[in-house]
XYZ file of C-alpha atoms in Angstrom:
740
model
C -3.380 9.927 18.172
C -0.674 7.808 16.669
C 2.397 7.174 18.752
C 5.812 6.235 17.436
C 8.810 5.246 19.504
C 11.939 4.938 17.435
C 15.127 3.188 18.419
C 17.893 1.590 16.422
C 17.464 -2.165 16.067
C 17.992 -4.632 13.312
C 15.241 -6.867 12.072
C 17.317 -10.033 11.864
C 19.946 -11.146 14.357
C 22.396 -12.193 11.662
C 26.070 -11.806 12.477
C 27.002 -11.421 8.823
C 24.763 -9.315 6.610
C 25.925 -8.724 3.076
C 24.084 -7.698 -0.028
C 26.707 -9.237 -2.277
C 25.706 -12.443 -4.017
C 28.471 -12.725 -6.578
C 28.202 -16.508 -6.601
C 24.512 -16.300 -7.580
C 24.249 -15.983 -11.334
C 21.952 -13.295 -12.675
C 20.379 -16.018 -14.807
C 19.507 -18.275 -11.878
C 15.837 -19.155 -11.500
C 13.765 -19.260 -8.346
C 13.473 -23.039 -8.479
C 17.194 -23.575 -8.988
C 18.078 -21.267 -6.077
C 15.661 -23.085 -3.801
C 17.332 -26.355 -4.833
C 20.959 -25.335 -4.133
C 21.129 -26.696 -0.589
C 24.795 -27.602 -1.112
C 25.740 -23.922 -1.563
C 23.059 -21.843 0.114
C 20.822 -22.101 3.142
C 17.387 -20.575 2.521
C 16.531 -18.425 5.535
C 13.288 -16.778 4.424
C 10.919 -16.786 1.480
C 7.836 -14.636 1.017
C 5.454 -13.278 -1.591
C 4.908 -9.569 -2.092
C 2.612 -7.611 -4.398
C 4.293 -5.024 -6.616
C 3.357 -1.455 -5.722
C 3.246 -0.551 -9.419
C 1.206 -3.455 -10.829
C -1.889 -4.832 -9.154
C -1.468 -8.321 -10.589
C 2.316 -8.612 -10.287
C 3.649 -10.726 -7.409
C 7.308 -11.076 -6.512
C 9.005 -13.829 -4.547
C 11.603 -12.614 -2.061
C 14.382 -14.861 -0.788
C 16.952 -14.281 1.941
C 19.684 -16.913 1.932
C 23.107 -17.599 3.413
C 26.222 -18.671 1.533
C 27.300 -21.810 3.367
C 30.984 -21.286 2.567
C 31.355 -17.565 3.329
C 28.490 -16.919 5.730
C 27.313 -13.984 3.638
C 23.574 -13.294 3.760
C 21.847 -11.959 0.645
C 18.399 -10.898 -0.546
C 17.037 -11.421 -4.075
C 13.655 -11.136 -5.795
C 12.030 -13.128 -8.575
C 9.072 -12.493 -10.839
C 7.811 -15.974 -11.569
C 11.172 -17.735 -12.152
C 13.197 -14.745 -13.397
C 15.619 -12.997 -11.033
C 15.263 -9.197 -10.923
C 17.903 -6.480 -10.880
C 17.959 -3.770 -8.212
C 16.641 -1.310 -10.803
C 13.693 -3.566 -11.616
C 12.935 -4.013 -7.934
C 12.893 -0.249 -7.395
C 10.687 0.251 -10.448
C 8.113 -2.071 -8.878
C 8.133 -0.078 -5.650
C 9.765 -2.831 -3.585
C 12.221 -2.004 -0.812
C 14.775 -4.532 0.343
C 14.267 -5.823 3.863
C 17.619 -7.246 4.888
C 19.363 -5.196 7.540
C 16.636 -2.551 7.563
C 16.496 -0.502 10.742
C 12.804 -0.404 11.586
C 12.930 0.569 15.237
C 9.987 0.284 17.569
C 6.776 1.483 15.963
C 3.385 1.540 17.613
C -0.209 2.511 16.831
C -3.395 2.179 18.913
C -6.806 0.838 17.982
C -9.513 3.073 16.563
C -13.170 2.555 15.654
C -14.148 2.312 12.020
C -15.332 5.545 10.477
C -19.115 5.487 10.266
C -20.100 3.927 6.986
C -23.138 5.136 5.086
C -25.832 2.450 5.293
C -25.912 0.398 2.134
C -29.480 1.359 1.277
C -28.752 0.966 -2.416
C -27.802 -2.674 -1.959
C -30.775 -3.328 0.292
C -33.043 -2.006 -2.433
C -31.318 -4.185 -5.017
C -31.883 -7.245 -2.831
C -35.555 -6.396 -2.667
C -35.456 -5.920 -6.423
C -34.434 -9.510 -7.091
C -37.262 -10.799 -4.899
C -39.675 -8.668 -6.924
C -38.210 -10.120 -10.124
C -38.774 -13.655 -8.856
C -42.378 -12.781 -8.045
C -42.856 -11.577 -11.634
C -41.491 -14.818 -13.091
C -44.153 -16.843 -14.876
C -42.275 -20.149 -14.649
C -40.475 -21.681 -11.686
C -36.684 -22.212 -11.921
C -35.340 -25.558 -13.099
C -33.948 -27.588 -10.160
C -30.556 -29.338 -10.126
C -30.328 -31.910 -7.363
C -26.978 -33.199 -6.096
C -26.473 -36.470 -4.230
C -26.989 -35.968 -0.482
C -23.995 -34.514 1.298
C -22.230 -37.329 3.236
C -22.092 -35.373 6.489
C -21.562 -38.369 8.771
C -18.750 -39.758 6.648
C -16.982 -36.401 6.525
C -17.120 -35.998 10.292
C -15.737 -39.509 10.790
C -12.879 -38.778 8.401
C -11.961 -35.766 10.491
C -11.819 -37.832 13.666
C -9.433 -40.284 12.020
C -7.181 -37.557 10.615
C -3.869 -37.027 12.360
C -3.670 -33.906 14.492
C -0.773 -31.630 13.569
C 0.767 -28.970 15.806
C -0.375 -26.381 13.295
C -3.816 -25.392 14.562
C -4.929 -25.537 10.990
C -7.929 -24.175 9.249
C -11.226 -25.568 10.445
C -13.299 -27.565 7.943
C -16.876 -26.402 7.588
C -17.802 -27.654 4.104
C -16.736 -29.575 1.039
C -16.337 -28.608 -2.617
C -18.544 -30.702 -4.908
C -18.580 -30.787 -8.741
C -21.877 -30.965 -10.571
C -22.417 -34.107 -12.631
C -23.085 -31.851 -15.610
C -21.986 -28.252 -15.986
C -24.552 -25.512 -16.451
C -23.426 -23.385 -19.402
C -25.008 -20.141 -20.598
C -23.920 -18.183 -23.680
C -26.203 -15.379 -24.676
C -29.729 -16.749 -24.879
C -28.451 -20.338 -25.135
C -28.572 -22.278 -21.876
C -27.840 -25.947 -21.122
C -29.864 -25.753 -17.889
C -32.250 -23.204 -16.515
C -34.102 -20.953 -18.939
C -34.670 -17.358 -20.019
C -38.047 -15.706 -19.771
C -39.324 -12.261 -20.706
C -40.810 -10.249 -17.859
C -43.666 -7.755 -18.301
C -41.236 -4.831 -18.559
C -39.409 -6.604 -21.449
C -36.351 -7.399 -19.311
C -34.879 -10.921 -19.414
C -34.603 -13.272 -16.444
C -32.600 -16.510 -16.188
C -32.518 -18.654 -13.086
C -31.653 -22.105 -11.872
C -32.257 -23.912 -8.566
C -29.485 -25.923 -6.908
C -30.564 -28.363 -4.226
C -27.906 -30.032 -2.050
C -29.663 -32.413 0.378
C -28.216 -32.703 3.894
C -26.171 -29.537 3.479
C -26.577 -26.679 5.925
C -25.418 -24.048 3.478
C -24.553 -23.761 -0.203
C -21.968 -21.640 -2.001
C -21.988 -21.672 -5.796
C -19.246 -20.855 -8.264
C -19.982 -18.987 -11.508
C -17.058 -19.217 -13.894
C -17.008 -16.486 -16.601
C -16.033 -17.990 -19.948
C -14.529 -14.806 -21.385
C -11.133 -13.446 -20.372
C -12.540 -9.929 -20.094
C -16.205 -10.353 -19.241
C -18.120 -7.192 -20.125
C -21.854 -7.472 -19.612
C -24.714 -5.440 -18.183
C -26.282 -8.558 -16.697
C -26.718 -8.653 -12.920
C -26.435 -11.801 -10.775
C -27.857 -12.706 -7.375
C -27.908 -15.803 -5.220
C -31.091 -16.220 -3.190
C -31.909 -18.634 -0.363
C -35.060 -20.717 -0.623
C -36.785 -18.735 2.134
C -36.159 -15.558 0.114
C -34.977 -13.564 3.129
C -33.173 -10.295 2.583
C -30.435 -11.148 5.121
C -29.356 -14.225 3.173
C -29.757 -12.823 -0.346
C -26.562 -11.612 -2.008
C -25.969 -9.333 -4.970
C -26.145 -7.854 -7.427
C -22.800 -8.701 -9.027
C -21.513 -8.066 -12.537
C -19.622 -10.843 -14.313
C -16.406 -8.846 -13.967
C -16.913 -8.655 -10.186
C -17.657 -12.368 -10.054
C -14.425 -13.139 -11.882
C -12.481 -11.107 -9.307
C -14.036 -13.308 -6.599
C -12.705 -16.390 -8.400
C -16.327 -17.071 -9.285
C -17.489 -17.841 -5.729
C -20.713 -16.095 -4.761
C -21.444 -15.631 -1.041
C -22.676 -18.550 1.042
C -26.409 -18.974 1.640
C -27.203 -20.914 4.798
C -29.810 -23.224 3.325
C -29.785 -26.441 1.283
C -31.533 -24.912 -1.733
C -30.509 -21.763 -3.561
C -31.598 -19.935 -6.684
C -29.007 -18.378 -8.986
C -30.502 -15.410 -10.821
C -29.263 -13.542 -13.903
C -31.211 -10.465 -15.034
C -30.747 -8.280 -18.117
C -32.579 -4.905 -18.153
C -34.851 -4.267 -21.124
C -32.524 -1.650 -22.611
C -29.410 -3.862 -22.355
C -28.049 -6.663 -24.527
C -27.412 -10.294 -23.648
C -24.198 -10.148 -25.658
C -21.183 -10.731 -23.443
C -23.037 -13.169 -21.196
C -20.975 -16.353 -21.104
C -20.528 -18.417 -17.953
C -20.783 -21.872 -16.486
C -21.625 -23.359 -13.110
C -19.621 -26.477 -12.320
C -18.900 -26.400 -8.564
C -20.716 -25.788 -5.319
C -19.720 -25.957 -1.675
C -21.887 -27.833 0.786
C -21.643 -26.662 4.397
C -21.901 -29.679 6.686
C -21.299 -28.157 10.111
C -24.241 -26.431 11.706
C -23.101 -23.059 13.102
C -25.199 -23.639 16.219
C -23.800 -27.140 16.790
C -20.344 -25.602 16.873
C -21.181 -24.296 20.349
C -20.687 -27.771 21.733
C -17.659 -28.438 19.540
C -15.439 -25.818 21.148
C -13.739 -27.073 24.311
C -15.355 -26.346 27.661
C -12.333 -24.430 28.931
C -12.880 -21.687 26.345
C -13.844 -18.294 27.744
C -16.639 -16.173 26.251
C -15.056 -12.879 25.181
C -18.233 -10.968 26.028
C -17.641 -11.709 29.707
C -14.589 -9.433 29.653
C -15.847 -5.883 29.164
C -12.326 -4.423 28.958
C -11.886 -6.299 25.688
C -15.275 -5.491 24.176
C -14.051 -2.797 21.752
C -10.992 -4.743 20.619
C -13.090 -7.870 20.060
C -15.061 -5.968 17.402
C -11.936 -6.030 15.218
C -11.575 -9.821 15.135
C -13.304 -11.462 12.170
C -14.048 -14.966 10.956
C -12.738 -15.930 7.513
C -14.673 -18.217 5.195
C -12.107 -19.707 2.793
C -12.363 -21.936 -0.259
C -9.878 -24.807 -0.095
C -9.503 -28.078 -1.950
C -11.604 -30.044 -1.416
C -12.904 -28.385 1.765
C -14.434 -25.054 2.723
C -12.453 -23.703 5.647
C -12.706 -21.291 8.567
C -9.977 -19.172 10.198
C -9.618 -16.049 12.321
C -8.310 -12.686 11.189
C -7.936 -9.180 12.571
C -8.900 -5.812 11.094
C -5.526 -4.091 11.321
C -5.097 -0.384 11.945
C -2.551 1.542 9.900
C -0.280 4.280 11.199
C -1.895 7.020 9.147
C -4.451 9.500 10.550
C -5.495 10.451 6.998
C -6.819 7.051 5.965
C -8.565 3.949 7.187
C -7.816 1.054 4.858
C -9.382 -2.328 5.688
C -6.261 -4.453 6.125
C -6.710 -7.900 7.650
C -3.947 -9.898 9.317
C -4.187 -13.698 9.372
C -2.007 -16.794 9.041
C -0.430 -17.799 5.737
C -1.669 -21.369 6.134
C -5.190 -19.874 6.079
C -4.814 -17.629 2.999
C -1.658 -18.117 0.960
C -2.304 -16.669 -2.501
C -4.487 -14.348 -4.532
C -6.402 -16.908 -6.587
C -7.295 -20.566 -6.401
C -7.138 -22.713 -3.294
C -6.972 -20.613 -0.134
C -6.874 -17.491 -2.293
C -7.869 -14.002 -1.234
C -10.321 -13.699 -4.137
C -12.898 -15.960 -2.510
C -12.612 -14.970 1.179
C -15.774 -13.988 3.079
C -15.476 -11.968 6.309
C -17.939 -12.746 9.148
C -18.344 -9.961 11.740
C -19.480 -9.834 15.371
C -19.827 -13.603 15.771
C -20.049 -13.278 19.529
C -22.645 -13.464 22.280
C -24.782 -10.395 23.065
C -24.145 -10.899 26.787
C -21.826 -12.963 28.971
C -22.401 -16.643 28.175
C -25.494 -15.699 26.204
C -26.773 -17.307 23.023
C -24.606 -16.445 20.000
C -26.158 -15.472 16.672
C -26.339 -17.778 13.678
C -23.711 -17.257 10.993
C -26.474 -16.582 8.488
C -27.559 -13.446 10.382
C -24.121 -11.920 10.859
C -22.877 -8.876 8.983
C -20.682 -10.213 6.208
C -18.217 -8.511 3.880
C -18.094 -10.200 0.494
C -16.146 -9.500 -2.689
C -12.873 -11.089 -1.582
C -9.606 -9.397 -0.712
C -6.336 -8.381 -2.316
C -3.388 -10.495 -1.205
C -0.654 -7.975 -0.408
C 2.128 -9.957 1.221
C 2.628 -13.284 2.925
C 5.287 -15.553 4.379
C 5.010 -19.239 5.120
C 7.074 -21.066 7.691
C 6.212 -22.744 10.972
C 7.451 -23.147 14.499
C 8.655 -26.699 13.820
C 10.824 -26.131 10.757
C 11.384 -22.358 10.548
C 11.476 -20.530 7.233
C 9.206 -17.686 8.254
C 6.549 -16.461 10.653
C 3.368 -17.670 8.862
C 1.581 -14.374 8.130
C -0.668 -12.951 5.414
C -1.761 -9.353 4.978
C -4.998 -8.833 3.031
C -6.797 -5.695 1.898
C -10.556 -6.150 1.879
C -12.182 -5.000 -1.369
C -15.259 -3.793 0.481
C -15.546 -2.062 3.835
C -16.226 -3.708 7.183
C -19.548 -2.873 8.843
C -20.157 0.084 11.118
C -19.040 -0.810 14.628
C -15.927 -2.704 13.587
C -12.648 -1.728 15.245
C -9.238 -1.338 13.624
C -6.926 -3.026 16.113
C -3.629 -1.413 17.067
C -0.221 -3.071 16.965
C 3.388 -2.642 18.033
C 6.737 -3.931 16.832
C 7.809 -4.320 20.463
C 9.316 -7.733 21.238
C 8.193 -8.441 24.811
C 10.318 -10.252 27.328
C 9.565 -13.701 28.739
C 6.832 -13.487 31.339
C 4.918 -10.650 29.663
C 1.141 -11.042 29.942
C -0.555 -11.693 26.587
C -4.120 -12.251 25.316
C -5.728 -13.860 22.254
C -9.258 -13.443 20.836
C -10.259 -16.132 18.362
C -12.897 -18.446 16.844
C -12.123 -21.926 18.270
C -13.473 -24.672 16.007
C -15.193 -21.974 13.972
C -17.528 -21.056 16.828
C -18.229 -17.685 18.410
C -15.424 -15.547 19.826
C -13.472 -16.657 22.845
C -10.608 -15.102 24.768
C -7.450 -16.663 26.225
C -5.009 -15.242 28.790
C -1.407 -16.298 29.300
C 2.215 -15.226 29.240
C 5.153 -15.338 26.884
C 7.412 -18.306 27.638
C 10.550 -19.942 26.310
C 10.032 -23.631 26.993
C 10.942 -25.071 23.596
C 10.872 -22.216 21.102
C 13.086 -23.441 18.257
C 12.747 -20.262 16.206
C 12.510 -17.260 18.543
C 13.462 -14.935 15.672
C 10.167 -15.827 14.005
C 7.751 -16.876 16.761
C 6.497 -15.950 20.216
C 5.866 -18.923 22.478
C 2.871 -18.673 24.829
C 1.415 -20.722 27.680
C -2.226 -20.184 28.620
C -3.361 -19.759 32.213
C -7.023 -19.323 31.181
C -8.652 -20.532 27.981
C -6.948 -22.176 25.007
C -6.959 -22.243 21.187
C -8.267 -24.755 18.648
C -8.458 -25.284 14.881
C -10.268 -22.255 13.509
C -8.274 -20.038 15.886
C -5.450 -19.925 13.333
C -4.506 -16.394 12.322
C -5.933 -14.853 15.496
C -4.057 -11.963 17.148
C -1.667 -12.285 20.061
C -1.916 -9.007 21.979
C -0.143 -7.373 24.883
C -2.594 -7.529 27.771
C -1.478 -4.115 28.998
C -2.099 -2.188 25.750
C -4.303 -4.557 23.672
C -1.883 -4.151 20.758
C -1.062 -6.969 18.349
C 2.386 -8.564 18.543
C 1.710 -11.714 16.483
C -0.712 -14.072 14.708
C -1.420 -17.704 15.603
C 0.423 -20.471 13.770
C -0.398 -23.332 16.137
C 0.848 -25.430 18.995
C -0.222 -28.181 21.334
C -2.532 -26.223 23.635
C -6.075 -27.484 24.133
C -8.526 -27.984 26.958
C -7.019 -31.469 27.437
C -3.390 -30.258 27.267
C -3.453 -26.854 28.970
C 0.295 -26.795 29.677
C 1.346 -27.216 26.046
C 2.563 -23.960 24.430
C 1.191 -22.210 21.358
C 3.228 -20.280 18.791
C 2.464 -16.953 17.164
C 4.371 -15.442 14.250
C 6.105 -12.260 15.408
C 4.486 -9.061 14.193
C 7.796 -7.185 14.008
C 8.810 -9.675 11.304
C 5.464 -9.107 9.576
C 5.934 -5.343 9.800
C 9.294 -5.503 8.043
C 7.529 -6.968 4.987
C 4.408 -4.785 5.162
C 5.696 -1.395 6.316
C 4.796 0.234 2.994
C 1.133 -0.532 3.669
C 0.950 0.299 7.362
C 2.822 3.616 7.245
C 2.194 6.805 5.298
C 4.015 6.989 1.936
C 7.461 8.599 2.134
C 8.323 11.510 -0.140
C 11.704 12.148 -1.734
C 13.299 13.776 -4.752
C 14.182 11.353 -7.536
C 17.560 13.089 -7.883
C 19.368 15.606 -5.711
C 21.110 17.954 -8.156
C 20.599 19.758 -11.449
C 23.218 21.835 -13.261
C 22.171 23.960 -16.231
C 23.472 26.944 -18.168
C 21.505 30.166 -18.499
C 18.666 29.919 -21.009
C 14.933 30.405 -21.367
C 13.817 26.881 -20.520
C 11.452 24.826 -18.374
C 12.550 21.807 -16.348
C 10.579 19.113 -14.523
C 11.834 17.908 -11.143
C 10.490 14.448 -10.293
C 9.181 13.820 -6.768
C 8.482 10.216 -5.718
C 6.386 8.467 -3.079
C 7.494 5.136 -1.629
C 3.957 3.776 -2.122
C 0.760 5.091 -3.745
C -0.861 8.127 -2.142
C -3.668 6.887 0.083
C -5.971 9.894 -0.193
C -6.433 12.982 -2.323
C -4.891 15.934 -0.541
C -1.543 14.211 -0.023
C 0.945 17.020 -0.485
C 4.136 18.663 0.679
C 5.245 22.292 0.588
C 8.553 23.502 -0.857
C 10.986 25.765 0.966
C 13.272 27.683 -1.407
C 16.627 29.247 -0.555
C 18.789 31.040 -3.130
C 22.315 32.321 -3.515
C 22.763 35.057 -6.141
C 19.464 33.970 -7.735
C 16.224 35.870 -7.547
C 12.817 34.223 -7.811
C 10.751 35.955 -10.444
C 13.820 37.257 -12.279
C 16.042 34.228 -12.701
C 13.418 31.533 -12.193
C 9.857 30.770 -11.138
C 8.396 27.637 -9.528
C 4.785 27.057 -10.474
C 4.242 23.915 -8.377
C 4.057 24.673 -4.677
C 2.804 22.771 -2.789
C 3.413 19.491 -4.608
C 0.172 17.483 -4.658
C -0.315 13.778 -5.364
C -3.505 12.346 -6.786
C -4.917 9.368 -4.912
C -2.990 6.189 -5.828
C -0.264 8.250 -7.552
C 3.384 7.509 -6.801
C 4.990 10.562 -8.405
C 4.504 14.235 -9.226
C 6.515 16.919 -10.999
C 7.756 20.315 -9.896
C 7.747 22.729 -12.840
C 10.524 25.324 -12.727
C 11.049 27.941 -15.459
C 14.450 29.593 -15.953
C 15.061 32.975 -17.619
C 18.134 33.874 -19.633
C 20.155 37.087 -19.124
C 23.219 38.482 -20.844
C 25.135 39.724 -17.818
C 28.386 38.357 -16.516
C 27.706 37.097 -13.007
C 28.819 34.425 -10.567
C 26.986 31.104 -10.751
C 23.594 30.958 -9.020
C 22.266 28.243 -6.708
C 18.723 27.304 -5.739
C 18.133 24.966 -2.807
C 14.713 23.270 -2.498
C 13.649 21.333 0.599
C 10.376 19.800 1.764
C 8.272 21.068 4.654
C 4.814 20.608 6.170
C 3.861 17.216 4.679
C 0.159 16.359 4.600
C -0.847 12.670 4.653
C 2.710 11.703 3.661
C 6.003 11.650 5.567
C 9.625 12.429 4.887
C 11.925 9.764 3.537
C 15.350 9.396 5.109
C 17.096 10.235 1.808
C 16.887 12.771 -1.028
C 15.237 15.545 0.955
C 17.278 18.347 -0.665
C 17.357 19.323 -4.334
C 20.051 21.798 -5.375
C 20.135 23.589 -8.722
C 23.251 25.303 -10.049
C 22.821 27.859 -12.847
C 26.119 28.302 -14.658
C 26.875 31.744 -16.124
C 27.921 31.259 -19.755
C 28.334 34.922 -20.853
C 31.762 35.724 -22.401
C 33.744 38.634 -20.976
C 36.834 38.931 -23.212
C 38.431 41.899 -21.464
C 37.501 40.786 -17.969
C 35.947 44.067 -17.007
C 32.780 42.479 -15.542
C 30.626 43.260 -18.582
C 29.778 40.559 -21.080
C 30.802 41.096 -24.657
C 27.135 41.038 -25.623
C 26.247 43.784 -23.136
C 29.134 46.004 -24.315
C 28.493 45.601 -28.057
C 24.723 46.022 -27.783
C 24.692 48.762 -25.173
C 22.470 46.785 -22.845
C 23.238 49.241 -20.034
C 22.606 52.310 -22.230
C 26.052 52.766 -23.731
C 28.188 50.697 -26.101
C 31.796 49.976 -25.316
C 34.747 47.970 -26.585
C 34.566 44.338 -25.378
C 38.329 44.055 -25.828
C 39.271 46.994 -23.551
C 38.517 47.401 -19.876
C 38.505 51.221 -20.236
C 37.248 52.050 -23.712
C 37.605 55.862 -23.421
C 40.831 55.793 -21.395
C 39.386 58.159 -18.813
C 40.681 56.166 -15.882
C 37.313 54.622 -15.029
C 36.581 51.051 -16.171
C 33.663 50.415 -18.498
C 31.948 48.384 -15.769
C 32.280 51.135 -13.154
C 30.922 53.725 -15.592
C 27.745 51.855 -16.588
C 27.195 50.545 -13.059
C 27.573 53.951 -11.386
C 30.135 52.602 -9.019
C 31.214 56.128 -8.035
C 27.736 57.578 -7.813
C 27.180 58.483 -11.438
C 26.428 56.437 -14.579
C 28.672 57.714 -17.319
C 29.470 56.907 -20.930
C 32.299 54.368 -21.130
C 32.906 55.352 -24.740
C 33.385 59.097 -24.093
C 35.810 60.670 -21.631
C 33.526 63.674 -21.071
C 29.956 62.482 -20.780
C 28.427 65.974 -20.324
C 30.776 67.666 -22.858
C 31.793 70.386 -20.384
C 35.452 69.947 -21.330
C 36.205 68.288 -17.985
C 36.737 64.539 -17.969
C 34.403 62.263 -16.091
C 37.233 61.101 -13.875
C 38.195 64.671 -12.932
C 34.633 65.675 -12.084
C 34.079 62.629 -9.919
C 37.384 63.316 -8.180
C 36.452 66.895 -7.356
C 32.828 66.230 -6.433
C 30.931 67.572 -9.392
C 28.391 65.813 -11.600
C 29.982 64.365 -14.769
C 26.530 64.234 -16.401
C 25.724 67.947 -15.803
C 27.405 70.367 -18.236
C 26.706 73.303 -15.885
C 28.479 71.730 -12.965
C 32.093 71.842 -14.086
C 34.672 72.192 -11.321
C 36.843 75.347 -11.127
C 40.352 74.514 -12.199
C 42.890 74.979 -9.399
C 45.778 77.432 -9.887
C 49.114 75.894 -10.551
C 52.318 77.640 -9.555
C 54.909 77.506 -12.300
C 58.480 77.616 -11.075
C 60.931 80.252 -12.477
C 63.750 79.024 -14.530
C 67.079 80.280 -13.370
């Protein structure tokens, strides 16, 4: 179902592409390179996760030597420049000059996900625990959220061309931190329930807020605890109760528990009766107050916006567009993202494409750790009433930041993209949206589905233009004929109207209901693909090396086979095709690994080949191994053949074709002289005698093998058997001349 169209094309339209950077010292740091504007022009910078280390991020830089025009690509880990060997070890492939061609994949519905009955039961469990509590939780009351002031500040803020993330809340510090270590608690309290389990809880009340999100900060570097945490809304409804989470899971979310759409929440910590409170150490110091009512956002979005539900042809694709709840500083933010299909029929990995100015790191401000994904925020019927955010399916747990590039359509430097991998699955009914690396021509019809001003999904129709596109190598320029975009639309997908495939993600622009003729700018997906290909395509298989030369011996060798990225699923494998020259499988060698299988997430496997020694003088042997029939992986463009040469190391002093060892030890049944080609001087070489070259195997050390007084040579000449004493030839008569 996946379609690929390949043609030769280069990713960047550079006239001079060179990988030489002799003028860049191997001791240069990232900061110093970025500051050498007198020598180098920085063309691109991006961040990329190492394939071999989940918490290792590299900074890639493509730059031009101002004096020579040479373009180079280097990578840094933190500030330290990396060698090509280090880059390869981390599973990173260089991007400059790569021929990616035109690659395309369609949309597909999410595989049906088993209902999360377990989690539903656990949500009910926390409500039962609260009902068993003998004492009400201790309340912490914050000053009222200054909603009016915040909205006025937004009106006064300057409007940038970048659509920007949409503010929906503000981060607020508590006047006094809540700290819990074991059974010691500065706020809240522990109580023993009837089943001897322990319950701790605290209420947080944020007047005037429309929703609250709390941050639990583990105090240990490696939090290991059996305690379970929930956050519960004051109405104690299942839909807006979240958990349970372990402290380790909470740390991976940068501490931010899911949002509850209420102004009062209860944070719950529960320790089962058979578990210890040791390892419990955390504090609560920050909350987010949501100050924009999801329902009031209906009026906020401009009147020219079009309800996506009114366009039935786009119904399926719209199920792949998601709202992103993001923690910023000091605001809580909202953007649009897209569930991105990969080009692999064996897997369905929840990748999400958005803008880099929405999510630009793994941790901290605008980090992937704290992102919430809101699904199906759209009307049930054309221009119908949209659901409240609090009732929407939501994927929590954050996301892994895989790769991202900044840049904007005003100053260049990149195409403003981020690729995330959700840590938990999207809900049943979501759609993985297809994409293409096609670069459409001016005038091509395009479509965008997005969340303008954080409200429910809208759709916009337009065409690619070239009015004032300063960086066409990074951005598509679009003018809308119907609909528009707004803050909150950032990161939304630009799609070809004809195929509904993604070709970009929204950076920004001047379009609005009041300025319908102003263009918008979307980062080009073909640029994104060049930095994310290892995630969107099946891993590529290759041999680590291409040749092996060994001498004859009883030995076992391992041949290393590599994948370009971790195997996505168990069952990833490739068969081996074996061709030989003068070598025989089972006699000279055996291969015990066929097919070659890769465990899930593995990047390498070994082929085990056993060689067997022999004592015979022979020509060298060759074994040629190639790949065939790959399953859930694909062929690399290099190192697809592995050739083994087995060198014969048996000495043959007399050059008769028999090794000295074979002659001395009578390996072929008879001993012979390793220094003479014809030991018995019968006219037949030792090799021909033991090999039966003339039809009979005879003794190379005895002229008359059958002792019938006729030499082996004579019997063979006259057609009798030199090994049968009763088969001697009759001697011919010889006329003797008379002497005169």
